[in-house]
Amino acid sequence: MPYCIYLRKSRADSEAEMRGEGETLARHEKALTAFAKQSGLDVAAIYKEIISGESIAARPQMQRLLSEVSEGMWDGVIVMDVDRLARGNSIDQGIISQTFLYAGTKIITPTKTYDPTNEFDEEYFEFGLFMSRREYKTINRRLQRGRVASVKEGKYVSNKAPYGYERVKIQGDKGFTLRPVPEQAETVKSIFEWYTNGITQADGTKKPIGTSLIARELNKRKVSTHTGNVWTQQTIRDMLINPVYVGKIRWNWRPAKKKMTGGAIVTERPRSTEFLLYDGMHPPIISEETFRAAALKMNNNKSRPVRGDKKTQNPLAGLVCCTVCGRKLQRRPNDKTPDLLMCPAPTCDNHASYLYLVEEAVFETIKKWSLGHELPDLTGNSRLVTDTTDAETELSSIFSAESKLRSQLNKAYEAFETGIYDTAVFKQRSTALNQQLKEIEFRKQELKASARRAQRNKRIISEFIPKAQRIAGAYYNISDPHSRNELLKTIVHHIDYTKATRGHGHESDFSITVFPLIPVE
Ligand SMILES: [Zn+2]
């Protein structure tokens, strides 16, 4: 898709022209055309707003541009700066931002590209330059509602097509749908076939294989994935339960959740079971029958949940995860030895341990927590920092530095537009200022994160550690495994378990990582 240039005078431009500083739009046109040429952007149209109105209603070229953007006609719109698109009142800003966001059309300025399809990109948040955080949030909510409406119509609203399909523009309507990519669709069919019906063996018979073997087989055959990475069991698993392959659209499957990890905010998309399903506009690759067969098999392979009427005999029930295959480890009584804790997958390489030994190791970890040790303070400090005075002081000085840089940046723009700076000088100047702003923003995020950590640490000290102390004191006085299990589940999120060796003399060679159930922020 091509690009277009949008030109508009600001009020300051009109005033400058009255002082005889020459024609703004002609100057901008020259600058942006040269810029597009240098950047290899194919410009197919130039829109000149003769009237310097701020509202959309007063800008006929903007109306036309917006309607074309919403039809997905443009890959990107080149402007002098984002202010040229919208300043005016906030409703107009909202309409314009929403249109660009929804169509996934880029806004390109000589110094920066704003790509709305990259939702979690830092640059994208700077797209919020011409709206406040709050407005941005409102628009995003509205946009989400728009997306739900599209999903209900069977359109595909995600930016990335699932493996097996490509995203295509719907003819004569807004939005996108999916079209099978023949070669990939064949792989999808193979995956379902191997899982439900079987893969052909050397003797000509068919034998069904599990998700990890499917991943291995595809890697062996050098079938490339979407990302160029290797196939993993998780990818296969996700594909086998993805209703997109039977022509459905799934919504709210993994709602994004912000989470703190390693001192940074990461957006995670935990699997959700409460998703909505709609008939898609796209053709299926897999039959309903095959899909159901795969789902049935997948459910049967899941470890059976503990039945309500029979209390568990395993104090670690539901808590210990196999690091090799991801399954939950189970208790296995044994005539000749103490109870075992083992991975339920028969072919898994992770070896079993005596249940009581693993339980003791978990208990030791809780004892350490009760002393305030081995708690993952996200900065990696052993001390749980709770004081935020320094961070607050630094934050307030950062805010003033930031506004100073912004006004310098504005001046640079003015100098460029009035011809005091040529492109080279402007670029150098604005790049330097933007770089400083970026560094400041980064530091700001760091400080905010450390303030959140401090809050969280306060809760760890006032709630989590006392709880660990109570449990450490009481644990082995409780004889009932079920009650022990209930108690552990109030403080342990999950436990990763690995054991590479087996046999006599290797009983304690397992390693575990116990993840505390502590407030995220
Ligand atoms: Zn396993």
PDB file of C-alpha atoms in Angstrom, residues 195-472:
ATOM      1  CA  TYR A 195      -2.667 -35.967  16.731  1.00  0.00           C
ATOM      2  CA  THR A 196      -6.087 -37.506  16.146  1.00  0.00           C
ATOM      3  CA  ASN A 197      -5.646 -40.165  13.490  1.00  0.00           C
ATOM      4  CA  GLY A 198      -1.942 -40.821  13.422  1.00  0.00           C
ATOM      5  CA  ILE A 199       1.280 -40.444  11.502  1.00  0.00           C
ATOM      6  CA  THR A 200       2.243 -43.119   8.998  1.00  0.00           C
ATOM      7  CA  GLN A 201       4.811 -45.559  10.398  1.00  0.00           C
ATOM      8  CA  ALA A 202       7.547 -47.465   8.555  1.00  0.00           C
ATOM      9  CA  ASP A 203       5.230 -50.487   8.227  1.00  0.00           C
ATOM     10  CA  GLY A 204       2.467 -48.385   6.697  1.00  0.00           C
ATOM     11  CA  THR A 205       0.214 -48.355   9.755  1.00  0.00           C
ATOM     12  CA  LYS A 206      -0.838 -45.131  11.472  1.00  0.00           C
ATOM     13  CA  LYS A 207      -0.036 -44.179  15.025  1.00  0.00           C
ATOM     14  CA  PRO A 208      -1.253 -41.047  16.819  1.00  0.00           C
ATOM     15  CA  ILE A 209       1.504 -38.937  18.383  1.00  0.00           C
ATOM     16  CA  GLY A 210       1.457 -36.330  21.141  1.00  0.00           C
ATOM     17  CA  THR A 211       2.202 -32.638  20.983  1.00  0.00           C
ATOM     18  CA  SER A 212       5.906 -32.853  21.806  1.00  0.00           C
ATOM     19  CA  LEU A 213       6.490 -35.528  19.161  1.00  0.00           C
ATOM     20  CA  ILE A 214       4.599 -33.415  16.627  1.00  0.00           C
ATOM     21  CA  ALA A 215       6.873 -30.473  17.417  1.00  0.00           C
ATOM     22  CA  ARG A 216       9.901 -32.719  17.066  1.00  0.00           C
ATOM     23  CA  GLU A 217       8.653 -34.125  13.743  1.00  0.00           C
ATOM     24  CA  LEU A 218       8.067 -30.648  12.268  1.00  0.00           C
ATOM     25  CA  ASN A 219      11.504 -29.494  13.391  1.00  0.00           C
ATOM     26  CA  LYS A 220      13.017 -32.597  11.880  1.00  0.00           C
ATOM     27  CA  ARG A 221      11.279 -31.849   8.581  1.00  0.00           C
ATOM     28  CA  LYS A 222      12.536 -28.267   8.788  1.00  0.00           C
ATOM     29  CA  VAL A 223       9.027 -26.822   8.460  1.00  0.00           C
ATOM     30  CA  SER A 224       9.390 -23.138   9.278  1.00  0.00           C
ATOM     31  CA  THR A 225       7.188 -21.407  11.828  1.00  0.00           C
ATOM     32  CA  HIS A 226       5.763 -17.913  11.621  1.00  0.00           C
ATOM     33  CA  THR A 227       8.581 -16.444  13.636  1.00  0.00           C
ATOM     34  CA  GLY A 228      11.456 -18.534  12.327  1.00  0.00           C
ATOM     35  CA  ASN A 229      11.807 -20.184  15.731  1.00  0.00           C
ATOM     36  CA  VAL A 230      11.528 -23.901  16.323  1.00  0.00           C
ATOM     37  CA  TRP A 231       8.220 -25.615  16.914  1.00  0.00           C
ATOM     38  CA  THR A 232       7.447 -26.158  20.560  1.00  0.00           C
ATOM     39  CA  GLN A 233       4.967 -28.331  22.327  1.00  0.00           C
ATOM     40  CA  GLN A 234       3.164 -25.226  23.512  1.00  0.00           C
ATOM     41  CA  THR A 235       2.735 -23.923  19.953  1.00  0.00           C
ATOM     42  CA  ILE A 236       1.226 -27.220  18.850  1.00  0.00           C
ATOM     43  CA  ARG A 237      -1.029 -27.317  21.895  1.00  0.00           C
ATOM     44  CA  ASP A 238      -2.258 -23.777  21.225  1.00  0.00           C
ATOM     45  CA  MET A 239      -2.941 -24.647  17.594  1.00  0.00           C
ATOM     46  CA  LEU A 240      -4.869 -27.814  18.414  1.00  0.00           C
ATOM     47  CA  ILE A 241      -7.328 -25.855  20.531  1.00  0.00           C
ATOM     48  CA  ASN A 242      -7.553 -22.781  18.313  1.00  0.00           C
ATOM     49  CA  PRO A 243     -11.078 -22.623  16.836  1.00  0.00           C
ATOM     50  CA  VAL A 244      -9.835 -20.307  14.074  1.00  0.00           C
ATOM     51  CA  TYR A 245      -9.036 -23.500  12.166  1.00  0.00           C
ATOM     52  CA  VAL A 246     -12.708 -24.461  12.021  1.00  0.00           C
ATOM     53  CA  GLY A 247     -13.635 -21.003  10.784  1.00  0.00           C
ATOM     54  CA  LYS A 248     -14.409 -19.416  14.147  1.00  0.00           C
ATOM     55  CA  ILE A 249     -13.230 -16.194  15.695  1.00  0.00           C
ATOM     56  CA  ARG A 250     -12.216 -16.366  19.309  1.00  0.00           C
ATOM     57  CA  TRP A 251     -12.408 -13.223  21.383  1.00  0.00           C
ATOM     58  CA  ASN A 252     -10.988 -12.444  24.784  1.00  0.00           C
ATOM     59  CA  TRP A 253      -8.889 -15.573  24.679  1.00  0.00           C
ATOM     60  CA  ARG A 254      -5.898 -14.068  26.396  1.00  0.00           C
ATOM     61  CA  PRO A 255      -6.787 -10.687  27.783  1.00  0.00           C
ATOM     62  CA  ALA A 256      -3.569  -8.769  28.325  1.00  0.00           C
ATOM     63  CA  LYS A 257      -2.514  -8.363  31.917  1.00  0.00           C
ATOM     64  CA  LYS A 258       0.218  -6.014  33.018  1.00  0.00           C
ATOM     65  CA  LYS A 259       2.662  -7.565  35.402  1.00  0.00           C
ATOM     66  CA  MET A 260       5.937  -6.658  37.066  1.00  0.00           C
ATOM     67  CA  THR A 261       8.874  -8.875  36.277  1.00  0.00           C
ATOM     68  CA  GLY A 262      12.528  -8.159  36.845  1.00  0.00           C
ATOM     69  CA  GLY A 263      11.748  -4.543  37.650  1.00  0.00           C
ATOM     70  CA  ALA A 264       9.920  -3.908  34.389  1.00  0.00           C
ATOM     71  CA  ILE A 265       6.282  -3.983  33.431  1.00  0.00           C
ATOM     72  CA  VAL A 266       5.606  -6.764  31.017  1.00  0.00           C
ATOM     73  CA  THR A 267       2.335  -7.485  29.358  1.00  0.00           C
ATOM     74  CA  GLU A 268       1.313 -11.049  29.771  1.00  0.00           C
ATOM     75  CA  ARG A 269      -1.548 -12.811  28.157  1.00  0.00           C
ATOM     76  CA  PRO A 270      -2.578 -15.579  30.460  1.00  0.00           C
ATOM     77  CA  ARG A 271      -4.905 -18.130  28.953  1.00  0.00           C
ATOM     78  CA  SER A 272      -8.489 -17.407  29.708  1.00  0.00           C
ATOM     79  CA  THR A 273     -11.300 -19.902  29.670  1.00  0.00           C
ATOM     80  CA  GLU A 274     -13.990 -17.269  29.411  1.00  0.00           C
ATOM     81  CA  PHE A 275     -13.679 -16.425  25.767  1.00  0.00           C
ATOM     82  CA  LEU A 276     -16.373 -15.707  23.217  1.00  0.00           C
ATOM     83  CA  LEU A 277     -16.719 -17.546  19.953  1.00  0.00           C
ATOM     84  CA  TYR A 278     -18.201 -16.249  16.710  1.00  0.00           C
ATOM     85  CA  ASP A 279     -18.528 -17.559  13.176  1.00  0.00           C
ATOM     86  CA  GLY A 280     -15.714 -16.101  11.165  1.00  0.00           C
ATOM     87  CA  MET A 281     -15.814 -14.794   7.613  1.00  0.00           C
ATOM     88  CA  HIS A 282     -12.776 -16.929   6.784  1.00  0.00           C
ATOM     89  CA  PRO A 283     -12.803 -20.514   5.461  1.00  0.00           C
ATOM     90  CA  PRO A 284     -11.948 -23.369   7.850  1.00  0.00           C
ATOM     91  CA  ILE A 285      -8.850 -25.532   7.376  1.00  0.00           C
ATOM     92  CA  ILE A 286      -9.976 -28.341   9.663  1.00  0.00           C
ATOM     93  CA  SER A 287     -13.330 -30.118   9.890  1.00  0.00           C
ATOM     94  CA  GLU A 288     -15.449 -29.724  13.024  1.00  0.00           C
ATOM     95  CA  GLU A 289     -15.209 -33.453  13.506  1.00  0.00           C
ATOM     96  CA  THR A 290     -11.404 -33.518  13.549  1.00  0.00           C
ATOM     97  CA  PHE A 291     -11.290 -30.490  15.812  1.00  0.00           C
ATOM     98  CA  ARG A 292     -13.645 -32.151  18.301  1.00  0.00           C
ATOM     99  CA  ALA A 293     -11.586 -35.327  18.225  1.00  0.00           C
ATOM    100  CA  ALA A 294      -8.455 -33.315  19.046  1.00  0.00           C
ATOM    101  CA  ALA A 295     -10.211 -31.490  21.883  1.00  0.00           C
ATOM    102  CA  LEU A 296     -11.450 -34.783  23.296  1.00  0.00           C
ATOM    103  CA  LYS A 297      -7.984 -36.260  23.238  1.00  0.00           C
ATOM    104  CA  MET A 298      -6.515 -33.145  24.789  1.00  0.00           C
ATOM    105  CA  ASN A 299      -8.994 -33.317  27.677  1.00  0.00           C
ATOM    106  CA  ASN A 300      -8.330 -36.987  28.313  1.00  0.00           C
ATOM    107  CA  ASN A 301      -4.613 -36.311  28.525  1.00  0.00           C
ATOM    108  CA  LYS A 302      -4.990 -33.690  31.199  1.00  0.00           C
ATOM    109  CA  SER A 303      -4.254 -35.006  34.657  1.00  0.00           C
ATOM    110  CA  ARG A 304      -7.501 -35.797  36.366  1.00  0.00           C
ATOM    111  CA  PRO A 305      -8.508 -33.305  39.036  1.00  0.00           C
ATOM    112  CA  VAL A 306      -8.812 -34.432  42.629  1.00  0.00           C
ATOM    113  CA  ARG A 307     -12.362 -35.574  43.228  1.00  0.00           C
ATOM    114  CA  GLY A 308     -14.304 -33.640  45.809  1.00  0.00           C
ATOM    115  CA  ASP A 309     -15.501 -36.602  47.826  1.00  0.00           C
ATOM    116  CA  LYS A 310     -12.061 -38.085  48.260  1.00  0.00           C
ATOM    117  CA  LYS A 311      -9.477 -35.950  50.011  1.00  0.00           C
ATOM    118  CA  THR A 312      -6.029 -35.873  48.504  1.00  0.00           C
ATOM    119  CA  GLN A 313      -3.236 -37.941  49.979  1.00  0.00           C
ATOM    120  CA  ASN A 314      -0.693 -35.644  48.397  1.00  0.00           C
ATOM    121  CA  PRO A 315       0.323 -32.514  50.299  1.00  0.00           C
ATOM    122  CA  LEU A 316       1.862 -31.153  47.076  1.00  0.00           C
ATOM    123  CA  ALA A 317      -1.185 -31.924  44.914  1.00  0.00           C
ATOM    124  CA  GLY A 318      -1.637 -29.486  42.050  1.00  0.00           C
ATOM    125  CA  LEU A 319       1.460 -27.492  42.926  1.00  0.00           C
ATOM    126  CA  VAL A 320       4.481 -29.179  41.369  1.00  0.00           C
ATOM    127  CA  CYS A 321       5.130 -28.672  37.644  1.00  0.00           C
ATOM    128  CA  CYS A 322       7.366 -30.827  35.470  1.00  0.00           C
ATOM    129  CA  THR A 323       9.937 -28.530  33.853  1.00  0.00           C
ATOM    130  CA  VAL A 324      10.356 -30.951  30.962  1.00  0.00           C
ATOM    131  CA  CYS A 325       6.775 -31.304  29.750  1.00  0.00           C
ATOM    132  CA  GLY A 326       4.782 -28.859  31.881  1.00  0.00           C
ATOM    133  CA  ARG A 327       2.447 -31.399  33.432  1.00  0.00           C
ATOM    134  CA  LYS A 328       1.541 -31.422  37.115  1.00  0.00           C
ATOM    135  CA  LEU A 329       3.392 -34.089  39.080  1.00  0.00           C
ATOM    136  CA  GLN A 330       1.333 -36.746  40.811  1.00  0.00           C
ATOM    137  CA  ARG A 331       1.657 -38.936  43.879  1.00  0.00           C
ATOM    138  CA  ARG A 332       2.249 -42.598  43.122  1.00  0.00           C
ATOM    139  CA  PRO A 333       2.072 -45.050  46.053  1.00  0.00           C
ATOM    140  CA  ASN A 334       4.687 -47.788  45.905  1.00  0.00           C
ATOM    141  CA  ASP A 335       4.816 -51.116  47.789  1.00  0.00           C
ATOM    142  CA  LYS A 336       8.536 -51.258  48.412  1.00  0.00           C
ATOM    143  CA  THR A 337       9.419 -47.572  48.825  1.00  0.00           C
ATOM    144  CA  PRO A 338       7.903 -44.398  50.260  1.00  0.00           C
ATOM    145  CA  ASP A 339       5.308 -42.663  48.068  1.00  0.00           C
ATOM    146  CA  LEU A 340       6.729 -41.270  44.853  1.00  0.00           C
ATOM    147  CA  LEU A 341       6.128 -37.908  43.196  1.00  0.00           C
ATOM    148  CA  MET A 342       6.302 -38.318  39.455  1.00  0.00           C
ATOM    149  CA  CYS A 343       5.436 -36.844  36.099  1.00  0.00           C
ATOM    150  CA  PRO A 344       2.326 -38.559  34.684  1.00  0.00           C
ATOM    151  CA  ALA A 345       3.737 -38.608  31.129  1.00  0.00           C
ATOM    152  CA  PRO A 346       5.162 -42.073  30.478  1.00  0.00           C
ATOM    153  CA  THR A 347       7.758 -40.843  28.019  1.00  0.00           C
ATOM    154  CA  CYS A 348       8.883 -37.825  30.050  1.00  0.00           C
ATOM    155  CA  ASP A 349      12.590 -37.538  30.872  1.00  0.00           C
ATOM    156  CA  ASN A 350      11.999 -36.004  34.311  1.00  0.00           C
ATOM    157  CA  HIS A 351      12.564 -38.631  36.995  1.00  0.00           C
ATOM    158  CA  ALA A 352      10.531 -39.368  40.117  1.00  0.00           C
ATOM    159  CA  SER A 353      11.460 -38.494  43.708  1.00  0.00           C
ATOM    160  CA  TYR A 354      10.255 -39.552  47.108  1.00  0.00           C
ATOM    161  CA  LEU A 355       7.329 -37.314  47.867  1.00  0.00           C
ATOM    162  CA  TYR A 356       8.416 -36.628  51.445  1.00  0.00           C
ATOM    163  CA  LEU A 357      11.843 -35.396  50.280  1.00  0.00           C
ATOM    164  CA  VAL A 358      10.320 -32.854  47.918  1.00  0.00           C
ATOM    165  CA  GLU A 359       7.880 -31.811  50.623  1.00  0.00           C
ATOM    166  CA  GLU A 360      10.772 -31.220  53.026  1.00  0.00           C
ATOM    167  CA  ALA A 361      12.546 -29.096  50.453  1.00  0.00           C
ATOM    168  CA  VAL A 362       9.408 -26.999  49.986  1.00  0.00           C
ATOM    169  CA  PHE A 363       9.136 -26.602  53.741  1.00  0.00           C
ATOM    170  CA  GLU A 364      12.776 -25.410  53.906  1.00  0.00           C
ATOM    171  CA  THR A 365      11.994 -22.715  51.360  1.00  0.00           C
ATOM    172  CA  ILE A 366       9.002 -21.520  53.374  1.00  0.00           C
ATOM    173  CA  LYS A 367      11.224 -21.383  56.457  1.00  0.00           C
ATOM    174  CA  LYS A 368      13.618 -19.131  54.514  1.00  0.00           C
ATOM    175  CA  TRP A 369      10.717 -16.926  53.437  1.00  0.00           C
ATOM    176  CA  SER A 370       9.645 -16.641  57.068  1.00  0.00           C
ATOM    177  CA  LEU A 371      13.064 -15.075  57.746  1.00  0.00           C
ATOM    178  CA  GLY A 372      12.682 -12.733  54.811  1.00  0.00           C
ATOM    179  CA  HIS A 373      15.184 -14.667  52.690  1.00  0.00           C
ATOM    180  CA  GLU A 374      14.958 -15.888  49.120  1.00  0.00           C
ATOM    181  CA  LEU A 375      12.020 -13.696  48.365  1.00  0.00           C
ATOM    182  CA  PRO A 376      12.356 -12.456  44.840  1.00  0.00           C
ATOM    183  CA  ASP A 377      12.711  -8.751  45.410  1.00  0.00           C
ATOM    184  CA  LEU A 378      12.460  -7.814  41.790  1.00  0.00           C
ATOM    185  CA  THR A 379      15.518  -5.581  41.788  1.00  0.00           C
ATOM    186  CA  GLY A 380      17.649  -8.499  42.880  1.00  0.00           C
ATOM    187  CA  ASN A 381      18.500  -6.744  46.143  1.00  0.00           C
ATOM    188  CA  SER A 382      18.486  -8.946  49.173  1.00  0.00           C
ATOM    189  CA  ARG A 383      17.058  -6.084  51.218  1.00  0.00           C
ATOM    190  CA  LEU A 384      13.370  -5.360  50.754  1.00  0.00           C
ATOM    191  CA  VAL A 385      13.342  -1.662  49.970  1.00  0.00           C
ATOM    192  CA  THR A 386      10.251   0.159  51.216  1.00  0.00           C
ATOM    193  CA  ASP A 387      11.390   3.767  51.225  1.00  0.00           C
ATOM    194  CA  THR A 388      10.270   5.911  48.282  1.00  0.00           C
ATOM    195  CA  THR A 389      11.546   9.358  49.309  1.00  0.00           C
ATOM    196  CA  ASP A 390      14.528   9.369  46.953  1.00  0.00           C
ATOM    197  CA  ALA A 391      12.428   8.163  44.031  1.00  0.00           C
ATOM    198  CA  GLU A 392       9.814  10.859  44.636  1.00  0.00           C
ATOM    199  CA  THR A 393      12.432  13.607  44.799  1.00  0.00           C
ATOM    200  CA  GLU A 394      14.034  12.441  41.583  1.00  0.00           C
ATOM    201  CA  LEU A 395      10.650  12.115  39.877  1.00  0.00           C
ATOM    202  CA  SER A 396       9.721  15.720  40.562  1.00  0.00           C
ATOM    203  CA  SER A 397      13.017  16.985  39.137  1.00  0.00           C
ATOM    204  CA  ILE A 398      12.495  14.761  36.120  1.00  0.00           C
ATOM    205  CA  PHE A 399       9.090  16.291  35.429  1.00  0.00           C
ATOM    206  CA  SER A 400      10.562  19.789  35.215  1.00  0.00           C
ATOM    207  CA  ALA A 401      13.448  18.622  33.018  1.00  0.00           C
ATOM    208  CA  GLU A 402      10.913  16.974  30.753  1.00  0.00           C
ATOM    209  CA  SER A 403       8.793  20.074  30.244  1.00  0.00           C
ATOM    210  CA  LYS A 404      11.930  22.074  29.508  1.00  0.00           C
ATOM    211  CA  LEU A 405      12.976  19.617  26.807  1.00  0.00           C
ATOM    212  CA  ARG A 406       9.488  19.670  25.310  1.00  0.00           C
ATOM    213  CA  SER A 407       9.562  23.405  24.948  1.00  0.00           C
ATOM    214  CA  GLN A 408      13.020  23.207  23.357  1.00  0.00           C
ATOM    215  CA  LEU A 409      11.617  20.678  20.934  1.00  0.00           C
ATOM    216  CA  ASN A 410       8.754  23.015  20.059  1.00  0.00           C
ATOM    217  CA  LYS A 411      11.258  25.764  19.363  1.00  0.00           C
ATOM    218  CA  ALA A 412      13.228  23.446  17.082  1.00  0.00           C
ATOM    219  CA  TYR A 413      10.053  22.765  15.102  1.00  0.00           C
ATOM    220  CA  GLU A 414       9.363  26.458  14.794  1.00  0.00           C
ATOM    221  CA  ALA A 415      12.913  27.093  13.623  1.00  0.00           C
ATOM    222  CA  PHE A 416      12.541  24.367  11.016  1.00  0.00           C
ATOM    223  CA  GLU A 417       9.182  25.555   9.762  1.00  0.00           C
ATOM    224  CA  THR A 418      10.285  29.156   9.494  1.00  0.00           C
ATOM    225  CA  GLY A 419      13.412  28.132   7.672  1.00  0.00           C
ATOM    226  CA  ILE A 420      15.925  29.085  10.367  1.00  0.00           C
ATOM    227  CA  TYR A 421      17.012  25.452  10.583  1.00  0.00           C
ATOM    228  CA  ASP A 422      17.537  23.432   7.432  1.00  0.00           C
ATOM    229  CA  THR A 423      16.552  19.741   7.402  1.00  0.00           C
ATOM    230  CA  ALA A 424      19.962  18.557   8.539  1.00  0.00           C
ATOM    231  CA  VAL A 425      20.208  20.921  11.501  1.00  0.00           C
ATOM    232  CA  PHE A 426      16.606  20.270  12.490  1.00  0.00           C
ATOM    233  CA  LYS A 427      17.071  16.553  12.324  1.00  0.00           C
ATOM    234  CA  GLN A 428      20.211  16.686  14.423  1.00  0.00           C
ATOM    235  CA  ARG A 429      18.650  19.002  16.981  1.00  0.00           C
ATOM    236  CA  SER A 430      15.348  17.155  17.293  1.00  0.00           C
ATOM    237  CA  THR A 431      17.037  13.766  17.376  1.00  0.00           C
ATOM    238  CA  ALA A 432      19.220  14.907  20.262  1.00  0.00           C
ATOM    239  CA  LEU A 433      16.243  16.304  22.154  1.00  0.00           C
ATOM    240  CA  ASN A 434      14.128  13.239  21.479  1.00  0.00           C
ATOM    241  CA  GLN A 435      16.948  11.061  22.676  1.00  0.00           C
ATOM    242  CA  GLN A 436      17.111  12.982  25.949  1.00  0.00           C
ATOM    243  CA  LEU A 437      13.335  12.746  26.303  1.00  0.00           C
ATOM    244  CA  LYS A 438      13.527   9.046  25.747  1.00  0.00           C
ATOM    245  CA  GLU A 439      16.179   8.627  28.420  1.00  0.00           C
ATOM    246  CA  ILE A 440      14.099  10.674  30.818  1.00  0.00           C
ATOM    247  CA  GLU A 441      11.035   8.605  30.052  1.00  0.00           C
ATOM    248  CA  PHE A 442      13.004   5.445  30.680  1.00  0.00           C
ATOM    249  CA  ARG A 443      14.244   6.717  34.016  1.00  0.00           C
ATOM    250  CA  LYS A 444      10.711   7.796  34.889  1.00  0.00           C
ATOM    251  CA  GLN A 445       9.413   4.291  34.254  1.00  0.00           C
ATOM    252  CA  GLU A 446      12.232   2.878  36.366  1.00  0.00           C
ATOM    253  CA  LEU A 447      11.383   5.162  39.248  1.00  0.00           C
ATOM    254  CA  LYS A 448       7.694   4.421  39.001  1.00  0.00           C
ATOM    255  CA  ALA A 449       8.492   0.740  38.974  1.00  0.00           C
ATOM    256  CA  SER A 450      10.655   1.068  42.051  1.00  0.00           C
ATOM    257  CA  ALA A 451       7.881   2.963  43.837  1.00  0.00           C
ATOM    258  CA  ARG A 452       5.501   0.121  43.016  1.00  0.00           C
ATOM    259  CA  ARG A 453       8.052  -2.380  44.228  1.00  0.00           C
ATOM    260  CA  ALA A 454       8.352  -0.508  47.497  1.00  0.00           C
ATOM    261  CA  GLN A 455       4.578  -0.726  47.940  1.00  0.00           C
ATOM    262  CA  ARG A 456       4.670  -4.381  47.225  1.00  0.00           C
ATOM    263  CA  ASN A 457       7.571  -4.921  49.614  1.00  0.00           C
ATOM    264  CA  LYS A 458       5.593  -3.244  52.368  1.00  0.00           C
ATOM    265  CA  ARG A 459       2.878  -5.793  51.840  1.00  0.00           C
ATOM    266  CA  ILE A 460       5.387  -8.623  51.790  1.00  0.00           C
ATOM    267  CA  ILE A 461       6.708  -7.485  55.149  1.00  0.00           C
ATOM    268  CA  SER A 462       3.310  -6.896  56.721  1.00  0.00           C
ATOM    269  CA  GLU A 463       1.417  -9.843  55.222  1.00  0.00           C
ATOM    270  CA  PHE A 464       3.499 -12.436  53.451  1.00  0.00           C
ATOM    271  CA  ILE A 465       6.368 -12.955  55.886  1.00  0.00           C
ATOM    272  CA  PRO A 466       4.082 -13.276  58.950  1.00  0.00           C
ATOM    273  CA  LYS A 467       2.047 -15.841  57.008  1.00  0.00           C
ATOM    274  CA  ALA A 468       5.217 -17.782  56.158  1.00  0.00           C
ATOM    275  CA  GLN A 469       6.157 -17.684  59.843  1.00  0.00           C
ATOM    276  CA  ARG A 470       2.785 -19.110  60.874  1.00  0.00           C
ATOM    277  CA  ILE A 471       2.983 -21.873  58.277  1.00  0.00           C
ATOM    278  CA  ALA A 472       6.613 -22.732  59.044  1.00  0.00           C
TER     279      ALA A 472
END
